[in-house]
Structures are given as structure tokens and as C-alpha cells.
Amino acid sequence: MSRKEKKGLEEGARGHRPLPPPSNFHWPPTVLPGEVVAVAAPASPVSHEAWEAGVRYLRAWGFEVRYGPEVFQHRVWGADSDLQVARRFLEIWQDPEVKAILGVRGGYGSLKVLPYLEPDLMKASPKRLVGFSDLTNLLWDLHRRLGLVTFHGPTVAHLGALTDTARENFYRWLTSPGPRAVSYEGLTVLHLGVAEGPLAGGNLTTLCHLLGTPFAPQFGGYLLFLEDHNEAHYRLDRLIHHLLLSGALAGVRGVVLGSFTGCGSPEGVLEVMAAGLAPLGVPVLAGLPVGHQPDNHTFPLGAPARLDGPSGSLSLLSDLEESPAPL
């Protein structure tokens, strides 16, 4: 490990600068057909079958897809391996020809690369970063440290299993220059209210794993979306209370729940989450198409949005005065 990398690890342990004001979130450049998208593996590798099912869409859209053998290789345990993964991620990020970085898969491991990232270098070459599940670690951290809009959306491994609507949504967020007006209606209202703010969120379990680290989330001022997979009701209750008691939800403006696949009965999930989030006194809705399911839409962290309990909707806004069309 170099002296510079050691210094980055030590500075990370002391914490990071606070978020810039929401109006300062930077939208990275678009990626257009003919340009380069790179596939990275900061978490788990992908099977060849899932790779082929997903990458064919990227190529059909006209993107040049670049990747290395690491997308198929399991990571060796240890700090040296984690550092190697981080260096590879930074190499991809600093490539001037790469316009977007797509996670190949979620799974496990992206938390361990965070101490080795170099935000001052990364700011000079902003990219569209897309992923979900375990990659929530990177999405939140780079959104926070770079003041950058990152994209909670499907990995390459998930692209082939998406609904047509979710796949088209993913493509449009890759190629749109900034905020887009999109409305998600017919959501279930758990607690009434209306709130506005930038979006943030991701996988509930992964966000809880960040607590107690220098990369811990603070969602004050945000509209928060959450999803999870294969967690029993009592574990969801524990997770949401962990977020609450940590102070991470202090000042959050509203919460909208996505899918909780494999988490027991949907009615039980809503009961647990409604009770756990009630002390916040903010609007809480459910039914957003995001998570470990085929209808997994892409949501930009930092995009302006409005959560409306009376109409049962979440609206992403290109302008806070604009009324978005229903999706």
C-alpha cells in the first residue's frame, strides 16, 4: 500500500466533508450510442449466462462495452485484494473514453473499496455510475463525497431479467442530460403528508452496514427510498430501528418503500415499516418499482422530487414547478 493510499485510509477514518447543498449536485455527462460504457466488479462477479443476457442489450443500443476478466473472477480474501479492486475501479473511472460505469452485479464486497477511493481525482472525470443492492455503498458514498448524481438501477447481471418498461427507463436515464419529469402513481399511503427534496436511498441492509463507519449515511433533507431482499419481518424491524436510533434519519423529509422480495407477506412488511417509521412524522408511501425484481426502475440519487400522500405519488421533477407526466 502506497503512502498516499495509507493517508486516504487514515483521513477516511476521521470522516468526510459534509454534503453540498442539494442545488449543487452535479449531473454527470450523458452516454450516447457509439460511446464507451465500462463494466466494473467492485462487489461479486457474474456468471457467463447472466452476462450474455444483459450485455446484449447494451450492444444493441449501440454502446461500446469494455470490461476486464475480473467481472467473472471471485475475489481473494484480504486487504491486498480489496486494494486491487479499488485501483481497478479508479483506473476505469479515470479513463477519459469511458462515459458510464455499470456494476456487473451486486452481492458482496463494495464496502471494502471505499477507504481506497480518491475523490479529489474522481471529481475531475465525473461518470454515470449505475448499480443497486450491495453497490448502494458506492452510490451513496460517491454521491456524498463528490456531490455527484449517481444512479440506483439494474446491474448488467439484472438487465436481461428486467421488464421492458424498466429496461427503457434505464436507457433513458443513461442518455438524458439532467433531471427528467416522471411520476409514479397509485402508491400505498402508510402515513399522509407532502414533501419535496432530493432523492437518496437504496438497499436497507447495505445502508445499515455503513453505520458506524466514516461513510455512514445522513439523510436529513432527503426523500429516502428503501428496498430489500430475503429479510424476515423481525430483521426488517431491527434494521429500520437501527437507522432510526443511529440518527441517520434525522431531518429526512419523507420515505417511499420499494420491493421487499422474499421478506415474508407484503402485508406484514408494510405493518413493520409503517410502525417503525411512524416516529419520524413524515409522509411514508410504498409500492415504488425498485429493488430485487424484474420491474426495477432507475432512480438518480440527488434528483429533485416530490412525495405526495393525498395523491399517492412520487414525482421526479425536471423543475420543482413542473408537473410530470405519469409513467
C-alpha positions as a printed NumPy array, in Angstrom:
array([[  0.   ,   0.   ,   0.   ],
       [  1.451,   3.368,  -1.006],
       [  1.885,   6.318,   1.377],
       [ -0.907,   8.156,  -0.451],
       [ -3.293,   5.225,  -0.067],
       [ -2.434,   4.944,   3.636],
       [ -3.139,   8.635,   4.054],
       [ -6.518,   8.213,   2.328],
       [ -7.425,   5.386,   4.685],
       [ -6.435,   7.448,   7.756],
       [ -8.358,  10.513,   6.551],
       [-11.378,   8.336,   5.859],
       [-11.357,   7.174,   9.466],
       [-11.655,  10.806,  10.6  ],
       [-14.717,  11.441,   8.461],
       [-15.525,  13.425,   5.33 ],
       [-16.748,  16.865,   4.36 ],
       [-20.497,  17.461,   4.653],
       [-22.763,  17.261,   1.618],
       [-23.025,  20.292,  -0.611],
       [-26.425,  21.983,  -0.776],
       [-28.921,  19.973,  -2.866],
       [-28.837,  22.61 ,  -5.611],
       [-25.139,  21.85 ,  -6.115],
       [-25.471,  18.175,  -7.059],
       [-23.668,  17.693, -10.341],
       [-25.241,  15.697, -13.171],
       [-22.532,  13.708, -14.953],
       [-22.329,  13.821, -18.76 ],
       [-24.693,  11.615, -20.713],
       [-23.598,   8.498, -22.549],
       [-24.826,   8.172, -26.121],
       [-24.846,   5.3  , -28.635],
       [-21.353,   4.829, -30.031],
       [-19.709,   5.905, -26.769],
       [-17.982,   3.702, -24.197],
       [-19.609,   2.155, -21.148],
       [-17.361,   0.175, -18.82 ],
       [-18.476,  -2.7  , -16.628],
       [-16.894,  -2.888, -13.17 ],
       [-16.906,  -5.551, -10.459],
       [-16.438,  -3.824,  -7.083],
       [-18.674,  -6.465,  -5.46 ],
       [-19.41 , -10.004,  -6.7  ],
       [-18.612, -11.497, -10.134],
       [-21.204, -12.53 , -12.704],
       [-21.982, -15.838, -14.379],
       [-21.372, -16.035, -18.13 ],
       [-25.062, -16.765, -18.697],
       [-26.273, -13.652, -16.85 ],
       [-23.525, -11.602, -18.541],
       [-24.61 , -12.585, -22.039],
       [-28.276, -11.98 , -21.211],
       [-27.522,  -8.428, -20.065],
       [-24.681,  -7.21 , -22.258],
       [-26.586,  -7.91 , -25.467],
       [-28.923,  -5.011, -24.659],
       [-26.02 ,  -2.611, -24.181],
       [-24.591,  -3.608, -27.544],
       [-27.987,  -3.464, -29.244],
       [-28.319,   0.143, -28.041],
       [-25.044,   0.911, -29.792],
       [-22.745,   1.29 , -26.777],
       [-19.141,   0.104, -26.899],
       [-18.801,  -2.2  , -23.88 ],
       [-15.435,  -2.522, -22.128],
       [-14.643,  -4.905, -19.292],
       [-11.844,  -6.96 , -17.803],
       [-11.56 , -10.583, -16.664],
       [-12.336,  -9.513, -13.091],
       [-16.071,  -9.378, -13.874],
       [-16.023, -13.213, -13.905],
       [-13.47 , -13.799, -11.132],
       [-14.087, -14.335,  -7.418],
       [-12.112, -12.007,  -5.154],
       [ -9.468, -13.412,  -2.822],
       [ -9.934, -12.532,   0.853],
       [ -7.661,  -9.82 ,   2.246],
       [ -6.749,  -6.146,   2.147],
       [ -4.397,  -6.575,  -0.823],
       [ -7.252,  -7.931,  -2.903],
       [ -9.572,  -5.106,  -1.813],
       [ -6.916,  -2.554,  -2.754],
       [ -6.511,  -4.184,  -6.156],
       [-10.262,  -3.927,  -6.766],
       [-10.242,  -0.255,  -5.757],
       [ -7.297,   0.503,  -8.036],
       [ -9.065,  -1.161, -10.939],
       [-12.221,   0.85 , -10.254],
       [-10.182,   4.084, -10.176],
       [ -8.434,   3.1  , -13.412],
       [-11.81 ,   2.701, -15.126],
       [-13.11 ,   5.956, -13.639],
       [-10.136,   7.973, -14.859],
       [-10.296,   6.619, -18.427],
       [-11.377,   9.666, -20.476],
       [-13.115,   7.498, -23.068],
       [-15.443,   5.902, -20.5  ],
       [-18.733,   7.814, -20.136],
       [-20.566,   5.46 , -17.75 ],
       [-19.675,   2.693, -15.302],
       [-22.16 ,  -0.111, -14.77 ],
       [-21.852,  -2.551, -11.898],
       [-21.73 ,  -6.096, -13.192],
       [-23.55 ,  -7.455, -10.128],
       [-24.358,  -6.687,  -6.509],
       [-23.716,  -9.44 ,  -3.998],
       [-20.951,  -8.509,  -1.55 ],
       [-17.733,  -6.554,  -1.159],
       [-18.087,  -2.97 ,  -2.359],
       [-17.923,  -1.585,   1.201],
       [-14.277,  -2.661,   1.397],
       [-13.134,  -0.478,  -1.504],
       [-14.476,   2.806,  -0.081],
       [-11.39 ,   3.702,   2.024],
       [ -9.139,   3.475,  -1.029],
       [-11.084,   5.723,  -3.397],
       [ -9.631,   9.132,  -4.251],
       [-12.458,  11.656,  -4.543],
       [-10.219,  14.582,  -5.482],
       [ -9.047,  12.686,  -8.559],
       [-12.51 ,  11.354,  -9.357],
       [-14.097,  14.81 ,  -9.377],
       [-12.09 ,  15.68 , -12.484],
       [-13.809,  12.976, -14.564],
       [-17.449,  12.502, -13.486],
       [-19.215,   9.402, -14.821],
       [-22.699,   7.932, -14.79 ],
       [-22.437,   5.225, -12.144],
       [-25.263,   2.651, -12.074],
       [-25.953,  -0.264,  -9.753],
       [-28.023,  -1.431,  -6.792],
       [-28.093,  -3.862,  -3.864],
       [-24.539,  -4.091,  -2.432],
       [-23.492,  -1.278,  -4.792],
       [-25.609,   1.068,  -2.659],
       [-22.293,   1.538,  -0.805],
       [-20.643,   3.167,  -3.818],
       [-23.738,   5.053,  -4.98 ],
       [-24.19 ,   6.782,  -1.638],
       [-20.514,   7.388,  -0.921],
       [-19.683,   8.936,  -4.31 ],
       [-22.921,  10.913,  -4.308],
       [-21.921,  12.338,  -0.942],
       [-18.198,  12.855,  -1.396],
       [-18.312,  14.108,  -4.997],
       [-21.641,  15.94 ,  -4.836],
       [-22.495,  13.781,  -7.852],
       [-25.809,  12.387,  -9.056],
       [-25.435,   8.582,  -9.093],
       [-27.992,   6.116, -10.42 ],
       [-29.701,   3.37 ,  -8.44 ],
       [-30.562,   0.97 , -11.241],
       [-30.01 ,  -2.51 , -12.629],
       [-26.63 ,  -4.199, -12.853],
       [-25.549,  -5.896, -16.069],
       [-26.463,  -9.237, -14.473],
       [-30.006,  -7.944, -13.95 ],
       [-30.559,  -6.302, -17.351],
       [-31.707,  -9.466, -19.088],
       [-34.385, -10.14 , -16.454],
       [-35.956,  -6.661, -16.489],
       [-39.407,  -5.759, -17.719],
       [-39.423,  -3.805, -20.978],
       [-40.574,  -0.702, -19.098],
       [-37.737,  -0.903, -16.556],
       [-35.18 ,  -1.512, -19.305],
       [-36.39 ,   1.507, -21.292],
       [-36.326,   3.586, -18.099],
       [-32.695,   2.552, -17.523],
       [-31.726,   3.535, -21.088],
       [-33.4  ,   6.93 , -20.809],
       [-31.572,   7.782, -17.581],
       [-28.251,   6.855, -19.194],
       [-28.875,   9.142, -22.149],
       [-30.798,  12.065, -20.583],
       [-28.698,  15.159, -19.818],
       [-30.287,  16.037, -16.461],
       [-33.448,  15.732, -14.369],
       [-36.497,  14.249, -16.104],
       [-40.155,  14.656, -15.157],
       [-41.527,  11.198, -14.284],
       [-44.434,  10.348, -11.975],
       [-45.107,   7.089, -10.119],
       [-48.757,   6.943,  -9.124],
       [-51.028,   4.512,  -7.272],
       [-48.646,   4.106,  -4.332],
       [-49.885,   2.819,  -0.982],
       [-50.077,   5.514,   1.686],
       [-48.803,   4.464,   5.123],
       [-48.518,   7.976,   6.588],
       [-50.019,  11.062,   4.971],
       [-48.139,  14.22 ,   4.069],
       [-46.432,  16.081,   1.249],
       [-42.694,  16.69 ,   0.995],
       [-40.056,  17.775,  -1.503],
       [-36.329,  17.188,  -1.669],
       [-33.573,  15.345,  -3.474],
       [-33.844,  11.562,  -3.718],
       [-31.48 ,   9.194,  -1.93 ],
       [-31.608,   5.615,  -0.771],
       [-31.08 ,   2.035,  -1.793],
       [-30.796,  -1.305,  -0.07 ],
       [-31.809,  -1.111,   3.592],
       [-29.389,  -3.782,   4.826],
       [-26.462,  -2.241,   2.951],
       [-27.203,   1.229,   4.312],
       [-27.247,  -0.188,   7.845],
       [-23.844,  -1.799,   7.238],
       [-22.442,   1.704,   6.655],
       [-23.498,   2.876,  10.111],
       [-20.586,   3.292,  12.488],
       [-18.134,   3.788,   9.61 ],
       [-16.746,   7.067,   8.218],
       [-19.107,   6.523,   5.271],
       [-22.313,   6.395,   7.327],
       [-25.356,   7.967,   5.647],
       [-27.116,  11.11 ,   6.831],
       [-30.476,  11.603,   5.124],
       [-31.506,  14.971,   6.525],
       [-33.243,  16.982,   3.8  ],
       [-33.739,  13.988,   1.503],
       [-36.662,  11.929,   0.276],
       [-35.499,   8.404,   1.086],
       [-36.363,   5.243,  -0.85 ],
       [-35.657,   1.78 ,   0.56 ],
       [-35.768,  -1.803,  -0.72 ],
       [-34.517,  -5.186,   0.497],
       [-34.407,  -8.899,  -0.247],
       [-34.685, -12.08 ,   1.837],
       [-35.053, -10.444,   5.247],
       [-37.598, -11.716,   7.783],
       [-40.074,  -9.259,   9.324],
       [-38.229,  -9.114,  12.651],
       [-34.973,  -8.357,  10.826],
       [-36.603,  -5.532,   8.86 ],
       [-37.867,  -4.13 ,  12.156],
       [-34.357,  -4.308,  13.599],
       [-32.833,  -2.686,  10.509],
       [-35.228,   0.256,  10.41 ],
       [-34.764,   0.865,  14.13 ],
       [-31.003,   0.713,  13.66 ],
       [-31.288,   3.54 ,  11.116],
       [-33.606,   5.495,  13.39 ],
       [-31.526,   5.153,  16.552],
       [-28.284,   5.974,  14.73 ],
       [-29.61 ,   9.417,  13.811],
       [-29.244,   8.713,  10.082],
       [-32.925,   9.594,   9.518],
       [-32.88 ,  12.856,  11.472],
       [-34.428,  15.514,   9.249],
       [-35.472,  13.141,   6.481],
       [-38.407,  14.702,   4.609],
       [-40.237,  11.568,   3.508],
       [-39.837,   7.843,   2.844],
       [-41.036,   5.679,  -0.035],
       [-40.68 ,   1.9  ,   0.033],
       [-39.825,  -0.279,  -2.944],
       [-39.981,  -4.058,  -3.205],
       [-39.144,  -6.353,  -0.303],
       [-38.836,  -9.625,  -2.184],
       [-38.519, -12.815,  -0.16 ],
       [-39.295, -10.883,   3.028],
       [-42.484, -12.691,   4.002],
       [-46.004, -11.453,   3.436],
       [-46.241,  -7.994,   1.839],
       [-48.889,  -7.046,   4.397],
       [-46.501,  -7.919,   7.209],
       [-43.701,  -5.866,   5.612],
       [-45.967,  -2.805,   5.412],
       [-47.077,  -3.277,   9.02 ],
       [-43.475,  -3.461,  10.239],
       [-42.306,  -0.494,   8.203],
       [-45.31 ,   1.696,   8.972],
       [-44.809,   1.163,  12.701],
       [-41.056,   1.637,  12.579],
       [-41.183,   4.852,  10.533],
       [-44.144,   6.433,  12.373],
       [-41.939,   8.37 ,  14.867],
       [-40.474,  10.401,  12.005],
       [-43.782,  12.206,  11.455],
       [-43.185,  12.425,   7.687],
       [-45.077,  11.057,   4.671],
       [-44.421,   7.356,   4.066],
       [-45.616,   5.616,   0.905],
       [-44.993,   2.154,  -0.539],
       [-45.064,   0.363,  -3.861],
       [-42.245,   2.06 ,  -5.771],
       [-40.925,  -0.155,  -8.619],
       [-37.383,  -0.53 ,  -7.318],
       [-35.471,  -3.478,  -5.908],
       [-34.721,  -7.143,  -6.473],
       [-37.477,  -7.714,  -9.018],
       [-37.913,  -7.521, -12.808],
       [-39.663,  -4.137, -12.582],
       [-36.58 ,  -2.441, -11.144],
       [-36.59 ,   1.167, -12.328],
       [-33.66 ,   3.552, -12.229],
       [-33.664,   6.401,  -9.697],
       [-30.993,   9.137,  -9.582],
       [-29.58 ,   9.998,  -6.143],
       [-29.809,  13.781,  -5.928],
       [-32.701,  14.237,  -8.375],
       [-35.375,  16.729,  -7.219],
       [-38.626,  15.   ,  -6.293],
       [-41.99 ,  15.425,  -4.604],
       [-43.715,  12.814,  -2.42 ],
       [-47.475,  13.379,  -2.246],
       [-49.559,  11.368,   0.202],
       [-53.011,  12.643,  -0.823],
       [-52.393,  11.652,  -4.473],
       [-50.348,   8.546,  -3.631],
       [-47.463,   9.541,  -5.877],
       [-43.739,  10.141,  -6.158],
       [-42.797,  12.641,  -8.848],
       [-39.291,  13.157, -10.169],
       [-39.046,  16.716, -11.423],
       [-37.014,  18.389, -14.101],
       [-38.043,  21.595, -12.348],
       [-39.743,  21.923,  -8.967],
       [-42.581,  23.862, -10.624],
       [-43.182,  21.318, -13.391],
       [-45.913,  18.672, -13.199],
       [-44.51 ,  15.384, -14.542],
       [-46.467,  13.052, -16.76 ],
       [-47.432,   9.627, -15.346],
       [-45.062,   6.808, -16.274]])
